[in-house]
Short mmCIF file of C-alpha atoms in Angstrom, two decimals:
data_model
loop_
_atom_site.label_atom_id
_atom_site.label_comp_id
_atom_site.label_asym_id
_atom_site.label_seq_id
_atom_site.Cartn_x
_atom_site.Cartn_y
_atom_site.Cartn_z
CA UNK A 298 48.43 -175.62 65.48
CA UNK A 299 46.86 -176.89 62.30
CA UNK A 300 45.76 -174.63 59.32
CA UNK A 301 42.22 -175.53 58.19
CA UNK A 302 39.36 -173.94 56.15
CA UNK A 303 35.88 -173.59 57.91
CA UNK A 304 32.90 -171.92 56.70
CA UNK A 305 30.95 -169.13 58.66
CA UNK A 306 27.20 -168.56 58.02
CA UNK A 307 26.81 -164.80 57.62
CA UNK A 308 23.60 -162.70 58.46
CA UNK A 309 20.04 -163.38 58.43
CA UNK A 310 20.37 -165.22 55.11
CA UNK A 311 23.47 -167.43 56.25
CA UNK A 312 25.54 -166.33 53.47
CA UNK A 313 28.54 -168.79 53.40
CA UNK A 314 32.20 -167.30 53.50
CA UNK A 315 35.14 -169.78 53.86
CA UNK A 316 37.96 -168.79 56.08
CA UNK A 317 41.20 -170.01 57.70
CA UNK A 318 42.32 -168.81 61.10
CA UNK A 319 45.67 -169.40 62.55
CA UNK A 320 46.63 -168.17 66.28
CA UNK A 321 44.67 -167.36 69.43
CA UNK A 322 41.95 -164.83 69.55
CA UNK A 323 44.25 -162.40 71.66
CA UNK A 324 46.26 -161.67 68.94
CA UNK A 325 45.81 -158.79 66.45
CA UNK A 326 43.95 -159.88 63.36
CA UNK A 327 46.02 -159.93 60.06
CA UNK A 328 43.49 -160.55 57.57
CA UNK A 329 44.49 -161.85 53.96
CA UNK A 330 41.83 -161.28 51.30
CA UNK A 331 42.80 -164.01 48.72
CA UNK A 332 43.01 -163.56 45.03
CA UNK A 333 42.22 -165.45 41.88
CA UNK A 334 45.96 -165.91 41.41
CA UNK A 335 46.28 -167.53 44.61
CA UNK A 336 43.20 -168.41 46.67
CA UNK A 337 45.23 -170.23 49.46
CA UNK A 338 46.36 -169.23 52.88
CA UNK A 339 50.10 -168.21 53.44
CA UNK A 340 52.35 -171.06 54.52
CA UNK A 341 52.64 -172.57 57.83
CA UNK A 342 55.77 -171.08 58.67
CA UNK A 343 54.60 -167.45 57.88
CA UNK A 344 51.57 -168.10 60.25
CA UNK A 345 54.09 -169.33 62.96
CA UNK A 346 56.19 -166.26 62.56
CA UNK A 347 53.13 -163.88 62.41
CA UNK A 348 51.86 -165.17 65.81
CA UNK A 349 55.24 -164.63 67.28
CA UNK A 350 55.03 -161.06 65.87
CA UNK A 351 51.78 -160.49 67.68
CA UNK A 352 49.49 -161.21 64.74
CA UNK A 353 46.80 -163.94 64.21
CA UNK A 354 46.48 -164.95 60.50
CA UNK A 355 43.03 -165.03 58.89
CA UNK A 356 42.80 -165.91 55.28
CA UNK A 357 39.38 -165.04 53.46
CA UNK A 358 38.19 -166.71 50.24
CA UNK A 359 35.97 -164.14 49.09
CA UNK A 360 32.50 -164.73 47.64
CA UNK A 361 32.35 -167.17 44.51
CA UNK A 362 35.61 -169.16 45.52
CA UNK A 363 35.73 -172.42 47.30
CA UNK A 364 32.57 -172.83 49.79
CA UNK A 365 31.89 -169.00 49.71
CA UNK A 366 28.28 -168.26 48.16
CA UNK A 367 28.56 -165.87 45.24
CA UNK A 368 27.29 -162.22 44.96
CA UNK A 369 26.76 -159.85 42.17
CA UNK A 370 29.22 -156.81 42.90
CA UNK A 371 32.52 -155.81 44.62
CA UNK A 372 30.56 -153.67 46.90
CA UNK A 373 28.59 -156.69 47.97
CA UNK A 374 31.51 -158.66 48.61
CA UNK A 375 32.88 -156.08 51.00
CA UNK A 376 29.65 -155.72 52.78
CA UNK A 377 29.77 -159.67 53.19
CA UNK A 378 33.31 -159.32 54.70
CA UNK A 379 32.51 -156.40 56.90
CA UNK A 380 29.58 -158.58 58.20
CA UNK A 381 32.14 -161.37 58.89
CA UNK A 382 34.21 -158.86 60.90
CA UNK A 383 31.29 -157.72 62.70
CA UNK A 384 29.87 -161.23 63.67
CA UNK A 385 33.40 -162.42 64.58
CA UNK A 386 34.10 -159.45 66.88
CA UNK A 387 37.35 -158.63 65.18
CA UNK A 388 39.08 -155.39 66.15
CA UNK A 389 42.13 -153.51 65.15
CA UNK A 390 42.44 -155.41 61.88
CA UNK A 391 45.42 -155.20 59.62
CA UNK A 392 44.06 -156.03 56.17
CA UNK A 393 46.24 -157.33 53.33
CA UNK A 394 44.49 -157.33 50.01
CA UNK A 395 46.28 -159.24 47.28
CA UNK A 396 45.87 -158.89 43.26
CA UNK A 397 42.52 -159.11 42.21
CA UNK A 398 41.01 -158.71 45.84
CA UNK A 399 42.35 -154.98 45.82
CA UNK A 400 39.04 -153.69 44.92
CA UNK A 401 37.37 -155.13 47.73
CA UNK A 402 40.29 -154.30 50.02
CA UNK A 403 40.10 -150.59 48.98
CA UNK A 404 36.43 -150.47 49.90
CA UNK A 405 37.23 -152.01 53.38
CA UNK A 406 40.12 -149.76 53.91
CA UNK A 407 37.93 -146.67 53.53
CA UNK A 408 34.68 -147.67 55.12
CA UNK A 409 35.37 -150.36 57.67
CA UNK A 410 35.85 -149.32 61.40
CA UNK A 411 37.18 -152.50 62.20
CA UNK A 412 40.15 -152.10 59.60
CA UNK A 413 42.81 -149.93 61.23
CA UNK A 414 45.73 -150.47 58.71
CA UNK A 415 45.55 -151.74 55.11
CA UNK A 416 48.11 -153.18 52.63
CA UNK A 417 47.50 -153.46 48.88
CA UNK A 418 49.87 -156.03 47.41
CA UNK A 419 50.39 -156.29 43.54
CA UNK A 420 47.76 -153.79 42.97
CA UNK A 421 46.75 -152.63 39.58
CA UNK A 422 44.57 -149.85 40.64
CA UNK A 423 43.44 -147.80 37.46
CA UNK A 424 46.08 -148.45 34.51
CA UNK A 425 46.64 -150.41 31.49
CA UNK A 426 48.65 -153.61 32.37
CA UNK A 427 47.82 -155.76 29.65
CA UNK A 428 51.38 -155.25 28.19
CA UNK A 429 52.83 -156.69 31.40
CA UNK A 430 51.59 -160.12 31.12
CA UNK A 431 53.91 -162.92 30.47
CA UNK A 432 53.52 -165.03 28.20
CA UNK A 433 51.61 -162.68 25.79
CA UNK A 434 48.93 -165.23 25.14
CA UNK A 435 48.15 -165.26 28.63
CA UNK A 436 47.31 -161.45 28.55
CA UNK A 437 45.21 -161.88 25.42
CA UNK A 438 43.16 -164.50 27.20
CA UNK A 439 42.60 -162.37 30.00
CA UNK A 440 41.57 -159.54 27.74
CA UNK A 441 38.48 -161.36 26.69
CA UNK A 442 37.20 -161.42 30.14
CA UNK A 443 36.08 -157.85 29.82
CA UNK A 444 34.61 -157.83 26.28
CA UNK A 445 31.61 -160.17 26.94
CA UNK A 446 30.20 -162.81 28.92
CA UNK A 447 30.79 -165.19 25.92
CA UNK A 448 34.57 -163.91 26.00
CA UNK A 449 34.88 -164.65 29.54
CA UNK A 450 33.39 -167.96 29.09
CA UNK A 451 35.90 -168.86 26.50
CA UNK A 452 38.74 -167.49 28.37
CA UNK A 453 38.19 -169.34 31.32
CA UNK A 454 37.58 -172.50 29.57
CA UNK A 455 41.28 -171.91 27.70
CA UNK A 456 42.66 -171.42 31.06
CA UNK A 457 41.13 -174.82 32.43
CA UNK A 458 42.23 -176.59 29.69
CA UNK A 459 45.59 -175.73 29.70
CA UNK A 460 45.96 -176.40 33.43
CA UNK A 461 44.28 -179.93 32.93
CA UNK A 462 46.61 -180.70 30.12
CA UNK A 463 49.97 -179.46 31.64
CA UNK A 464 49.47 -179.32 35.43
CA UNK A 465 49.23 -176.48 37.79
CA UNK A 466 53.03 -176.63 38.21
CA UNK A 467 53.40 -175.81 34.51
CA UNK A 468 50.62 -173.45 34.41
CA UNK A 469 52.03 -171.07 37.56
CA UNK A 470 55.43 -171.37 36.43
CA UNK A 471 54.64 -170.14 32.96
CA UNK A 472 52.30 -167.28 33.94
CA UNK A 473 54.32 -166.21 36.76
CA UNK A 474 57.49 -166.19 34.78
CA UNK A 475 58.51 -162.59 34.98
CA UNK A 476 59.50 -162.83 38.77
CA UNK A 477 62.11 -165.33 39.80
CA UNK A 478 60.87 -165.12 43.23
CA UNK A 479 57.27 -166.03 41.92
CA UNK A 480 58.49 -169.39 40.38
CA UNK A 481 60.70 -170.08 43.25
CA UNK A 482 57.60 -169.98 45.61
CA UNK A 483 55.50 -172.12 42.90
CA UNK A 484 58.51 -174.78 42.92
CA UNK A 485 58.67 -174.60 47.04
CA UNK A 486 55.18 -174.99 47.70
CA UNK A 487 53.60 -177.45 45.21
CA UNK A 488 50.79 -178.54 47.40
CA UNK A 489 49.56 -174.98 48.07
CA UNK A 490 49.71 -174.51 44.07
CA UNK A 491 47.76 -177.39 43.52
CA UNK A 492 45.18 -176.30 45.94
CA UNK A 493 45.29 -172.79 44.32
CA UNK A 494 44.58 -174.23 40.96
CA UNK A 495 41.76 -176.57 42.13
CA UNK A 496 39.92 -173.50 43.82
CA UNK A 497 40.41 -171.07 40.87
CA UNK A 498 39.87 -173.22 37.98
CA UNK A 499 36.30 -174.20 39.70
CA UNK A 500 34.88 -170.54 39.92
CA UNK A 501 31.86 -169.59 37.51
CA UNK A 502 32.11 -167.55 34.40
CA UNK A 503 30.36 -164.78 36.34
CA UNK A 504 32.72 -164.80 39.38
CA UNK A 505 35.89 -164.79 36.69
CA UNK A 506 34.43 -161.83 34.97
CA UNK A 507 33.39 -159.91 38.21
CA UNK A 508 37.06 -160.83 39.55
CA UNK A 509 38.95 -159.16 36.92
CA UNK A 510 36.92 -156.38 35.23
CA UNK A 511 37.83 -153.55 38.04
CA UNK A 512 41.64 -154.52 37.59
CA UNK A 513 41.40 -154.62 33.79
CA UNK A 514 38.80 -151.93 32.91
CA UNK A 515 39.28 -149.44 35.69
CA UNK A 516 37.29 -148.98 39.20
CA UNK A 517 35.70 -145.57 39.42
CA UNK A 518 35.62 -146.13 42.96
CA UNK A 519 39.39 -145.06 43.20
CA UNK A 520 39.10 -141.24 42.99
CA UNK A 521 42.20 -138.77 43.17
CA UNK A 522 43.63 -138.44 46.83
CA UNK A 523 40.86 -141.08 48.21
CA UNK A 524 43.47 -142.50 50.63
CA UNK A 525 45.29 -139.31 51.80
CA UNK A 526 43.81 -139.72 55.20
CA UNK A 527 43.79 -143.58 55.62
CA UNK A 528 46.39 -145.74 57.13
CA UNK A 529 47.65 -147.82 54.35
CA UNK A 530 50.72 -148.88 52.27
CA UNK A 531 51.07 -150.19 48.64
CA UNK A 532 53.64 -153.00 48.09
CA UNK A 533 55.28 -154.53 45.15
CA UNK A 534 58.39 -156.69 44.41
CA UNK A 535 61.65 -155.16 43.25
CA UNK A 536 61.71 -158.07 40.59
CA UNK A 537 58.95 -156.50 38.77
CA UNK A 538 59.25 -154.61 35.58
CA UNK A 539 60.38 -151.13 35.35
CA UNK A 540 57.13 -150.33 33.35
CA UNK A 541 55.06 -151.87 36.08
CA UNK A 542 56.84 -149.83 38.78
CA UNK A 543 56.38 -146.67 36.83
CA UNK A 544 52.58 -147.10 36.61
CA UNK A 545 52.33 -148.75 40.05
CA UNK A 546 54.03 -145.62 41.73
CA UNK A 547 51.92 -142.96 39.79
CA UNK A 548 48.52 -144.47 40.53
CA UNK A 549 49.82 -144.82 44.44
CA UNK A 550 50.59 -141.16 44.41
CA UNK A 551 47.41 -140.11 42.58
CA UNK A 552 45.41 -141.99 45.33
CA UNK A 553 47.77 -140.77 48.15
CA UNK A 554 49.05 -144.21 49.27
CA UNK A 555 52.83 -144.64 50.43
CA UNK A 556 54.75 -147.27 48.46
CA UNK A 557 57.35 -149.92 49.60
CA UNK A 558 59.09 -152.50 47.70
CA UNK A 559 59.95 -156.07 49.02
CA UNK A 560 62.96 -157.95 47.70
CA UNK A 561 61.53 -160.83 46.10
CA UNK A 562 58.21 -161.68 44.41
CA UNK A 563 55.67 -160.05 42.23
CA UNK A 564 52.21 -161.65 42.01
CA UNK A 565 52.90 -163.57 45.05
CA UNK A 566 55.11 -160.99 46.76
CA UNK A 567 53.29 -161.02 50.33
CA UNK A 568 54.00 -164.63 50.46
CA UNK A 569 57.34 -164.78 48.99
CA UNK A 570 58.64 -162.07 51.04
CA UNK A 571 56.50 -162.73 54.16
CA UNK A 572 59.41 -162.25 56.53
CA UNK A 573 59.83 -158.64 55.11
CA UNK A 574 56.24 -158.01 55.27
CA UNK A 575 55.96 -158.92 58.86
CA UNK A 576 58.94 -156.62 59.64
CA UNK A 577 57.44 -153.95 57.84
CA UNK A 578 54.00 -154.23 59.50
CA UNK A 579 55.71 -154.25 63.06
CA UNK A 580 57.12 -150.78 61.97
CA UNK A 581 53.66 -149.39 60.85
CA UNK A 582 51.55 -150.62 63.43
CA UNK A 583 51.56 -151.68 67.08
CA UNK A 584 51.07 -155.69 67.05
#
């Protein structure tokens, strides 16, 4: 079975939402909300393994990415995706929110009746992570995003220029350098990384700012104990820094979310450690 992207028209206004589906409709939906870091579907081999484990993989390019229409807030993103679940008749969803998709994933985990288990991967939640970025210039570029619309435009322009000049492989290997597993993934899947760059670099300044602001400046939605009674899990990679682990665990504890570490990867942990993720999910949910 091939992986290919298609576009659904959601609601009376026909809001466009781009998605990929792999596997029969009888399988339990395993839905990835893609991030600015990697707005691409999981590898074909993962999709095959997921189907064998009882999961049908969906990958959603959230509003503002690819062929998906833009919106003006995180809450509107969640509403569009929930409408996609409703109109598609998806039930008993296992949701995996990755990186910058976690603010949307958090809202769906709490509010969607169709989502029954949620995974928060490479999640910032509400903490200062500016010192975690490698190289340091990349962190400084990202910090401009939250200062002003002009700062976001300059930041996005500089990233686009770097990618155009040196290529997607150089860009991702440089910016994902703190994790050997992430770098290995970038090298192993050059076509996917080129696609990720093409989609991510084409977003508007408004989407870029909306995408990064909750993670870099904090999300007031994330109140103490918010997920204490919600079936969910936060994952990270063992390869990440000790300072990241400390902050990650503290925030997960504050929010009431159990934590698990996978062996390889950091930013790309659910993809690089996909086999481990499926094994973990099979212990958490009845696929």
